[in-house]
PDB file of C-alpha atoms in Angstrom:
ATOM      1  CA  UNK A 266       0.000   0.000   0.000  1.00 85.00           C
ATOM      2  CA  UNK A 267       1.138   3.067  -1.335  1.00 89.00           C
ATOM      3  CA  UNK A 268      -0.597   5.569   0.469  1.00 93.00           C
ATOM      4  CA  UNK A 269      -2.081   7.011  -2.094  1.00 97.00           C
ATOM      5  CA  UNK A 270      -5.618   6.355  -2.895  1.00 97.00           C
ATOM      6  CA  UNK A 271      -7.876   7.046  -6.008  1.00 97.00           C
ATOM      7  CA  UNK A 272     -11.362   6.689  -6.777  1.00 97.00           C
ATOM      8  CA  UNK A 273     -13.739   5.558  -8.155  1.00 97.00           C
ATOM      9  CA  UNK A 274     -11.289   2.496  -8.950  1.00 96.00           C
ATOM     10  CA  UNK A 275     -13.685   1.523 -11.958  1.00 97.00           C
ATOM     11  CA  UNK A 276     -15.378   4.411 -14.145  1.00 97.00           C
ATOM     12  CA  UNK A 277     -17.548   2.996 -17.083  1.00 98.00           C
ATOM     13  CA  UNK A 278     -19.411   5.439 -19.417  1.00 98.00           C
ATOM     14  CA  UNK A 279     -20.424   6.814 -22.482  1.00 98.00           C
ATOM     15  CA  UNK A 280     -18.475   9.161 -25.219  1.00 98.00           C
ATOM     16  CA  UNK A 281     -19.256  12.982 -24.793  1.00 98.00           C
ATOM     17  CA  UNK A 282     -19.749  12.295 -20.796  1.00 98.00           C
ATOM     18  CA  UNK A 283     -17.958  13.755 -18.043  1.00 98.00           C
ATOM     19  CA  UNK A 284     -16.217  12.189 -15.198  1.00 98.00           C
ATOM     20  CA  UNK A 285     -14.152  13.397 -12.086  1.00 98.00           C
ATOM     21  CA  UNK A 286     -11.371  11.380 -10.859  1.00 98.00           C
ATOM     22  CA  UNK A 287     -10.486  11.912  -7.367  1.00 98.00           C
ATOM     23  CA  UNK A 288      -6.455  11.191  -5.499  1.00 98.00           C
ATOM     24  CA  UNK A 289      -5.509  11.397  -1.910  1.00 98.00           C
ATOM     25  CA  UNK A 290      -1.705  11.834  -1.562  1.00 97.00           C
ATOM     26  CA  UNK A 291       0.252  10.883   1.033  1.00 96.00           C
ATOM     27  CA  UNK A 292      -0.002  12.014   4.474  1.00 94.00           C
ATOM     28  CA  UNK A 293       2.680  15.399   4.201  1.00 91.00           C
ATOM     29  CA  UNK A 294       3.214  14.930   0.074  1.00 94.00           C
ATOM     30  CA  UNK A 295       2.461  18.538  -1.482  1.00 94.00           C
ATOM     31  CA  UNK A 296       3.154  17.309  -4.654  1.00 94.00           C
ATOM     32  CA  UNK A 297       0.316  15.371  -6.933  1.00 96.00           C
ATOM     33  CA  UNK A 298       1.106  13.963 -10.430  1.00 96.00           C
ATOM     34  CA  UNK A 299      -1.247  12.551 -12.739  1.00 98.00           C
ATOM     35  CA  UNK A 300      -0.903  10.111 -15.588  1.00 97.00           C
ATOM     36  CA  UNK A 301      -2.341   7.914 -18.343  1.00 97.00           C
ATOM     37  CA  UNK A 302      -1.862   4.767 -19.208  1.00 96.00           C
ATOM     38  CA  UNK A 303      -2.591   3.418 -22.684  1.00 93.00           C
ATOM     39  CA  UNK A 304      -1.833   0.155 -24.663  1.00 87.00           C
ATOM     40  CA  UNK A 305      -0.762   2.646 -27.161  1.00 86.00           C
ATOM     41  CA  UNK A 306       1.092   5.635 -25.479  1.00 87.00           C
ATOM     42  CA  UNK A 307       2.139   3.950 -22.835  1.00 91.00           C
ATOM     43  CA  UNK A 308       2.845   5.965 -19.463  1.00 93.00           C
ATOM     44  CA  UNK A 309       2.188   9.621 -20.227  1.00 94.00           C
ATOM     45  CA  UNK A 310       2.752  12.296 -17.793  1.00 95.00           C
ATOM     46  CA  UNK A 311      -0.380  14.641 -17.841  1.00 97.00           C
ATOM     47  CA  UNK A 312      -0.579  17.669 -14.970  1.00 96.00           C
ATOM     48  CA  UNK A 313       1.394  18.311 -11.793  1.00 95.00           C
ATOM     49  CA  UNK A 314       0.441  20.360  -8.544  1.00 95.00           C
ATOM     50  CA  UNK A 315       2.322  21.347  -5.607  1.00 94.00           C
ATOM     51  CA  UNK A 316       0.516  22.707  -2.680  1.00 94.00           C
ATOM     52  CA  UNK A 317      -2.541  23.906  -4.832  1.00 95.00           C
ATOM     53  CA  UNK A 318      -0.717  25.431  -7.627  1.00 95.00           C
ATOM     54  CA  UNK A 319      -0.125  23.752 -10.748  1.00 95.00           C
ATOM     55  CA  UNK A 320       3.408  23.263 -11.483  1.00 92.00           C
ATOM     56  CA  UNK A 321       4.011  21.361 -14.956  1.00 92.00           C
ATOM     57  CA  UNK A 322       1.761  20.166 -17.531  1.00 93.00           C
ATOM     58  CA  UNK A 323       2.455  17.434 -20.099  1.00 92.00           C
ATOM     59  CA  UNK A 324       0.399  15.943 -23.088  1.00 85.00           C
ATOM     60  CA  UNK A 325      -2.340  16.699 -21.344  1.00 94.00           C
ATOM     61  CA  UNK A 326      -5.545  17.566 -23.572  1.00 94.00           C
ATOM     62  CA  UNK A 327      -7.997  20.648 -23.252  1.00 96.00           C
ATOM     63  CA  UNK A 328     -10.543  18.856 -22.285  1.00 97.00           C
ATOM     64  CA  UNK A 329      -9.060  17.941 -19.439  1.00 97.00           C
ATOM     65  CA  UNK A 330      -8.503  19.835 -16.236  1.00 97.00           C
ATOM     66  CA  UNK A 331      -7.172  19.667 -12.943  1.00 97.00           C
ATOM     67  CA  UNK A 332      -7.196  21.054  -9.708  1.00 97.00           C
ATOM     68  CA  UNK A 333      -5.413  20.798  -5.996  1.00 98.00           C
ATOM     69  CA  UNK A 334      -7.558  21.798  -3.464  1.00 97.00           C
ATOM     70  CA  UNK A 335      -6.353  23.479  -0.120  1.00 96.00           C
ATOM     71  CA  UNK A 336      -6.300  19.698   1.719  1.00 95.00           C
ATOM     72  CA  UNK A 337      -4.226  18.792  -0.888  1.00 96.00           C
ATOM     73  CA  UNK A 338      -6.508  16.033  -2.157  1.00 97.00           C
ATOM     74  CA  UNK A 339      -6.897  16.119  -6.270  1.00 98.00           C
ATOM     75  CA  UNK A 340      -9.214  15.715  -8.900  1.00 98.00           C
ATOM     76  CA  UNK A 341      -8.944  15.166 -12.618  1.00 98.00           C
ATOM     77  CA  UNK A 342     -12.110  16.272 -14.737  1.00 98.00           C
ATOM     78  CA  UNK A 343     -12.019  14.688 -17.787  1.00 98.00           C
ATOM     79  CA  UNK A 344     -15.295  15.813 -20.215  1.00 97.00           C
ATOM     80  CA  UNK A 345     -16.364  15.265 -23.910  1.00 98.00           C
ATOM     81  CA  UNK A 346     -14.822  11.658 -23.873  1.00 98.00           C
ATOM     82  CA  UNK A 347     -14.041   9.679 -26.636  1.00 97.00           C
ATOM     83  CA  UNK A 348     -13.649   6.242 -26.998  1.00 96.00           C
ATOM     84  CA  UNK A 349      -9.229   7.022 -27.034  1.00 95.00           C
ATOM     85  CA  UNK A 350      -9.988   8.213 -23.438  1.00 97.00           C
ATOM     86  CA  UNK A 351     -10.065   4.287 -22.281  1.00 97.00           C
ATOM     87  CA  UNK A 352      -7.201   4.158 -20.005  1.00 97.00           C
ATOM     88  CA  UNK A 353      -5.715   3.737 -16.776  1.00 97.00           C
ATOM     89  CA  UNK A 354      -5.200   6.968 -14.807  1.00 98.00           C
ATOM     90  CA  UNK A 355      -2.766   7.155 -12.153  1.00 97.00           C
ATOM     91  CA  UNK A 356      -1.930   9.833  -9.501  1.00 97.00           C
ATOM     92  CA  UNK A 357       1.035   9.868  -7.892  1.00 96.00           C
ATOM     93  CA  UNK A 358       2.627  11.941  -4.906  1.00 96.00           C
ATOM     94  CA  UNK A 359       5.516  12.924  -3.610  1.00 93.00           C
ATOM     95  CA  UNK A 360       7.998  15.401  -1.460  1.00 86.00           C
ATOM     96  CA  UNK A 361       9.368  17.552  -4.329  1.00 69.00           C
ATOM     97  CA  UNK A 362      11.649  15.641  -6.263  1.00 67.00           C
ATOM     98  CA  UNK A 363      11.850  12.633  -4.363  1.00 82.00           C
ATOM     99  CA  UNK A 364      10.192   9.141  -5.021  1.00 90.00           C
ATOM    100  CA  UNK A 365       6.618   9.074  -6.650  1.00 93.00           C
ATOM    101  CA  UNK A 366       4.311   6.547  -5.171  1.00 94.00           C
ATOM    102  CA  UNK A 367       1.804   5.869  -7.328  1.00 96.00           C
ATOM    103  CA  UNK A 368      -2.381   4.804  -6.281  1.00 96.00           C
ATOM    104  CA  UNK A 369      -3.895   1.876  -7.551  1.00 96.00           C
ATOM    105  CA  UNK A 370      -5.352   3.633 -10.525  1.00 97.00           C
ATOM    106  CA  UNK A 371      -9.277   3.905 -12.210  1.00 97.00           C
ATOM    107  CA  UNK A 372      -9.389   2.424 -15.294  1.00 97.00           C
ATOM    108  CA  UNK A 373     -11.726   4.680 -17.603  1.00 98.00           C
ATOM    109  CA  UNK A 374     -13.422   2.933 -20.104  1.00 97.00           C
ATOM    110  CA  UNK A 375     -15.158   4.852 -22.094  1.00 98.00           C
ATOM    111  CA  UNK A 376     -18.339   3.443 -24.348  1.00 96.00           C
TER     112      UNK A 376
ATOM    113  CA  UNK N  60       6.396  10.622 -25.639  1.00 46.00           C
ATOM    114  CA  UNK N  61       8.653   8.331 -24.476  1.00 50.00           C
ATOM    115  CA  UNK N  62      12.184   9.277 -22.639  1.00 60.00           C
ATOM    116  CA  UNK N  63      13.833   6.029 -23.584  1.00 66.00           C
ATOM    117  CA  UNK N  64      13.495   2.211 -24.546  1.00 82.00           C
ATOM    118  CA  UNK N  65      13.867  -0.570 -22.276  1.00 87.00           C
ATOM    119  CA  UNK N  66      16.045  -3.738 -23.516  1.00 89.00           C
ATOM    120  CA  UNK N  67      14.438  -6.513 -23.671  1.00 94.00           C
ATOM    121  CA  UNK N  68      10.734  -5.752 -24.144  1.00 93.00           C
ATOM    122  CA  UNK N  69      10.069  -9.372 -22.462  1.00 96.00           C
ATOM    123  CA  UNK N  70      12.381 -11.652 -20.847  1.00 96.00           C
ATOM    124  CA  UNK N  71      11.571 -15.440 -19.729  1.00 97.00           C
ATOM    125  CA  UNK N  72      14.335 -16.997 -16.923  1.00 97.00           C
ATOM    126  CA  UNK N  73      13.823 -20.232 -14.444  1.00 97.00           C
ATOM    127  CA  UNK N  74      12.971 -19.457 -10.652  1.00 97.00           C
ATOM    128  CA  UNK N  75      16.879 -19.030  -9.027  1.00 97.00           C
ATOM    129  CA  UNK N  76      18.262 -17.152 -12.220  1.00 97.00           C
ATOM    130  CA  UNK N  77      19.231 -13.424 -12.140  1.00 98.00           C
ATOM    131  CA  UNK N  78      17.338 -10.933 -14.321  1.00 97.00           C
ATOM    132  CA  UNK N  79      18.411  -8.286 -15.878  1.00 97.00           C
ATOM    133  CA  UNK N  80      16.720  -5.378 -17.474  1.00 97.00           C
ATOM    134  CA  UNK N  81      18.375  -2.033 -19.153  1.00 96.00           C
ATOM    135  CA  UNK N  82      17.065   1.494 -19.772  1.00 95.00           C
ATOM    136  CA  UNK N  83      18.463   3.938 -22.156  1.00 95.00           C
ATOM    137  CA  UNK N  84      16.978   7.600 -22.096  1.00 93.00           C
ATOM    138  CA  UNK N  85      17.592  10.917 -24.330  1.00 91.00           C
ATOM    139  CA  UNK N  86      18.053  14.225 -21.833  1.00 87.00           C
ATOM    140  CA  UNK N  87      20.062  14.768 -18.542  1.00 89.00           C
ATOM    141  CA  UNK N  88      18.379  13.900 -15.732  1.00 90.00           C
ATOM    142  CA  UNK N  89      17.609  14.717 -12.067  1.00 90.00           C
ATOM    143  CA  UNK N  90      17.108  11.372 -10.726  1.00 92.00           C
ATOM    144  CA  UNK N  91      15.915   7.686 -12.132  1.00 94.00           C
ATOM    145  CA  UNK N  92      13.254   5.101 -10.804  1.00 95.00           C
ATOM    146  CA  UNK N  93      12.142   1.742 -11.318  1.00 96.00           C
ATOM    147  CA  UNK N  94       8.663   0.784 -11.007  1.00 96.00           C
ATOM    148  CA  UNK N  95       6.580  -2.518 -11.362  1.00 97.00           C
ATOM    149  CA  UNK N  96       3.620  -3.410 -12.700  1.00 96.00           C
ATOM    150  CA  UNK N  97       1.535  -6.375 -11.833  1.00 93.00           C
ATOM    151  CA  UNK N  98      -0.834  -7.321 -15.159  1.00 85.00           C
ATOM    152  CA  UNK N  99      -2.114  -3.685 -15.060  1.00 72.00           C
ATOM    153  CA  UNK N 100      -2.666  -2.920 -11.604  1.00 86.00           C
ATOM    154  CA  UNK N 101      -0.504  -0.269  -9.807  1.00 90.00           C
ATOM    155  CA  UNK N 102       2.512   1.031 -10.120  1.00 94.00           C
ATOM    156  CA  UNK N 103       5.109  -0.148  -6.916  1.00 95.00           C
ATOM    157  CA  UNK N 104       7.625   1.843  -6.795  1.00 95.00           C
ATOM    158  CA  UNK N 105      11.111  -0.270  -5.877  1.00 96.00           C
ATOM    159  CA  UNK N 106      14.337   2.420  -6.144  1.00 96.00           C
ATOM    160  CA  UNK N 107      15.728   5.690  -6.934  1.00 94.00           C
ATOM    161  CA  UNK N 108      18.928   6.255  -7.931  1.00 95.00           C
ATOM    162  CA  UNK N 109      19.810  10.188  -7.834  1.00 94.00           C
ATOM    163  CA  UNK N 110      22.048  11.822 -10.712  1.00 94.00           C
ATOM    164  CA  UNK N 111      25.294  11.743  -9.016  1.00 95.00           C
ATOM    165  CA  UNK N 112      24.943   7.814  -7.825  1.00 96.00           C
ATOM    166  CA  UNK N 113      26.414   4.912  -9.700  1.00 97.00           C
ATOM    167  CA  UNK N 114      24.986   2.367  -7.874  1.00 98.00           C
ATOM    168  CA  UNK N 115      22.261   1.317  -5.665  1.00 97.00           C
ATOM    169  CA  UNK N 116      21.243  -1.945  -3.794  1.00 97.00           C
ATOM    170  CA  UNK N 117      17.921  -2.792  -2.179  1.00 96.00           C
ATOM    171  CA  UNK N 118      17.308  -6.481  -1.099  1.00 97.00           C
ATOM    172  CA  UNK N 119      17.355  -8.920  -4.231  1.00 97.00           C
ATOM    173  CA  UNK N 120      17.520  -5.555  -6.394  1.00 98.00           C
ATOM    174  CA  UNK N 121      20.682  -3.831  -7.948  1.00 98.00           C
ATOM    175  CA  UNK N 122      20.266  -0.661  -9.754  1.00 98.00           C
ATOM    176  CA  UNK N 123      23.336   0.991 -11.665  1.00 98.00           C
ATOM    177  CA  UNK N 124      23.482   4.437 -13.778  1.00 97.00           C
ATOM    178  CA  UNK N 125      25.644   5.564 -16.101  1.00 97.00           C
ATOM    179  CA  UNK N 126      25.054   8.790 -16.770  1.00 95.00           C
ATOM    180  CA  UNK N 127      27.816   9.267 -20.051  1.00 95.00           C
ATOM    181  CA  UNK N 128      25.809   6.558 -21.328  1.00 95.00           C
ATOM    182  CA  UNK N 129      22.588   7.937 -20.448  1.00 95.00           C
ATOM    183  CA  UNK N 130      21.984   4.250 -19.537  1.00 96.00           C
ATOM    184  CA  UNK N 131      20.344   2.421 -16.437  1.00 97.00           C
ATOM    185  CA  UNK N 132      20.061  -1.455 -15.884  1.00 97.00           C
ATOM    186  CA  UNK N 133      18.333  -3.144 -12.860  1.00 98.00           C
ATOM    187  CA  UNK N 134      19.351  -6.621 -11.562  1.00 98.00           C
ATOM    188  CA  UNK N 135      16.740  -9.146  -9.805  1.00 98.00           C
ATOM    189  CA  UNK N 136      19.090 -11.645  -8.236  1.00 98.00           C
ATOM    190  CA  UNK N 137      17.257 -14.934  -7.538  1.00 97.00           C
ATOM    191  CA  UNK N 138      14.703 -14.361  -8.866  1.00 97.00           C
ATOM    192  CA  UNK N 139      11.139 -15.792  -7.702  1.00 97.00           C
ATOM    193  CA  UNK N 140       7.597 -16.761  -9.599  1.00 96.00           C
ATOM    194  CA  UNK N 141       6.098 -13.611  -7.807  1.00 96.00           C
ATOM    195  CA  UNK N 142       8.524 -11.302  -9.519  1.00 97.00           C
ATOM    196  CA  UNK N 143       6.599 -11.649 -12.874  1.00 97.00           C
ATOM    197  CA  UNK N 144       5.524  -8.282 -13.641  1.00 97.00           C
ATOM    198  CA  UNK N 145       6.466  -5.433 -16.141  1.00 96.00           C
ATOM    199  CA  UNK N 146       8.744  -3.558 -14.841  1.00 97.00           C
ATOM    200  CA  UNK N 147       9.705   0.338 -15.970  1.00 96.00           C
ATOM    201  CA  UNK N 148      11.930   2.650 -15.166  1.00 95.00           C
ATOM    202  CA  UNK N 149      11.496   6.989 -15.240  1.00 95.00           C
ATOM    203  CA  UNK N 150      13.712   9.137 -15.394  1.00 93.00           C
ATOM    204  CA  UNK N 151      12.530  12.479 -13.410  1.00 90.00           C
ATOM    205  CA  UNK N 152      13.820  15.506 -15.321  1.00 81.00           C
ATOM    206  CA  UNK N 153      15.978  18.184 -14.260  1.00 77.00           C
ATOM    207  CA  UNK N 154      14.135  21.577 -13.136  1.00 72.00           C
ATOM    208  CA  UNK N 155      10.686  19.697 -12.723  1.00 71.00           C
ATOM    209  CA  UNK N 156       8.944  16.447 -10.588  1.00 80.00           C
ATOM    210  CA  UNK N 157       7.441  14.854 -13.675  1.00 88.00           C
ATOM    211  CA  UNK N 158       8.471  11.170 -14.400  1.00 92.00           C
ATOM    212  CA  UNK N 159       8.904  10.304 -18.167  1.00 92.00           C
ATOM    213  CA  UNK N 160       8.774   6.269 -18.606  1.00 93.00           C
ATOM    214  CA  UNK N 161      10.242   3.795 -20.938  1.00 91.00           C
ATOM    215  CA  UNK N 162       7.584   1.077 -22.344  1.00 92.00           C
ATOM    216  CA  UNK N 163       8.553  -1.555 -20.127  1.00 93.00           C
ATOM    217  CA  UNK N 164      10.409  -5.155 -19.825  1.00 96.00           C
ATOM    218  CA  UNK N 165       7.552  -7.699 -19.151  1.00 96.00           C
ATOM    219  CA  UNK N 166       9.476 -10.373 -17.046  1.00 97.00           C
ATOM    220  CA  UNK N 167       8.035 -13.773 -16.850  1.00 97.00           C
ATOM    221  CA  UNK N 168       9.543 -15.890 -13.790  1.00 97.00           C
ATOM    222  CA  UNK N 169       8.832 -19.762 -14.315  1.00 96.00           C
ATOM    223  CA  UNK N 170       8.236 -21.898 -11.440  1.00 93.00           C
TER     224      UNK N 170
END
């Protein structure tokens, strides 16, 4: 156990919906990562946030958002899905630059 | 996209033999980390080896970086049925947290 949790762990639902993703980090991490994971992209880095600001953004698309909120706790809004937003998201935390510990993941799948 | 590969993309060894997996990536880095992945679940995060370290042990695990070869291997020594997983490694870029991964070595461990 990681210490990080994330729910819902399973999301099912249908193209042009919208769905909120939610990540607890750590006890005393101010740092929250999220990423996808795809059969064909792999592990892609999407948004980070350290204590409630965001701090780097990757690949991640428009239509997605983020936000840190003053517990620290996370959410990822993802809206107008397609059927390429089936995937695995992950959020990870950590102490700035130090090891990322990674939750258990919701698998979107998207109908 | 991806930082690096990982060499091999699967690997098959007998319970007892040692197992080892490299990762090559493009940019200079902060730090790197190896994760594993059981069939899709979460990511557990096993070491960090920082910029300025060669080498790093932790239990059955040896991790080595070469940073003029902008190279990384990890060893599993004895390795056991219950190491089968994919395993990645990250490389966390200077200036920022984010983690960029390689694809993966899917290790199968046979009883």
């Amino acid at each position: 156990d990681s210490g990080v949790t994330q729910t819902p762990k399973h999301l099912i639902t249908a193209t042009g919906q919208r769905v909120t993703l939610r990540c607890s980090p750590r006890s005393g991490d101010l740092s929250v990562y999220w990423y996808q994971q795809s059969l064909d992209q792999g592990l892609q880095f999407l948004i980070q946030y350290y204590n409630g600001e965001e701090r780097a953004k990757g690949n991640i698309l428009e239509r997605f958002s983020a936000q840190q909120f003053p517990d620290l706790h996370s959410e990822l809004n993802l809206s107008s899905l397609e059927l390429g937003d089936s995937a695995l998201y992950f959020c990870a935390s950590s102490a700035l630059g130090g090891e990322q510990f990674f939750g258990p993941g919701t698998r979107l799948t998207v109908l | 996209s991806q930082q690096g590969e990982e060499d091999p993309q699967a690997l098959s060894i007998q319970e007892g033999e040692n197992a080892t997996m490299n990762c090559s990536y493009k940019t200079s880095i902060n730090n790197l980390q190896w994760y594993r992945q059981n069939s899709g679940r979460g990511l557990v995060h096993l070491i960090l080896i920082r910029s300025n370290e060669r080498e790093k042990h932790s239990g059955r695990l040896r991790v080595t970086l070469d940073t003029s070869k902008k190279s990384s291997s990890l060893l599993i020594t004895a390795s056991r049925a219950a190491d089968t997983a994919s395993y990645f490694c990250a490389t966390g870029v200077i200036g920022g947290g984010k983690l960029i991964f390689g694809q993966g070595t899917e290790l199968s461990v046979k009883p």
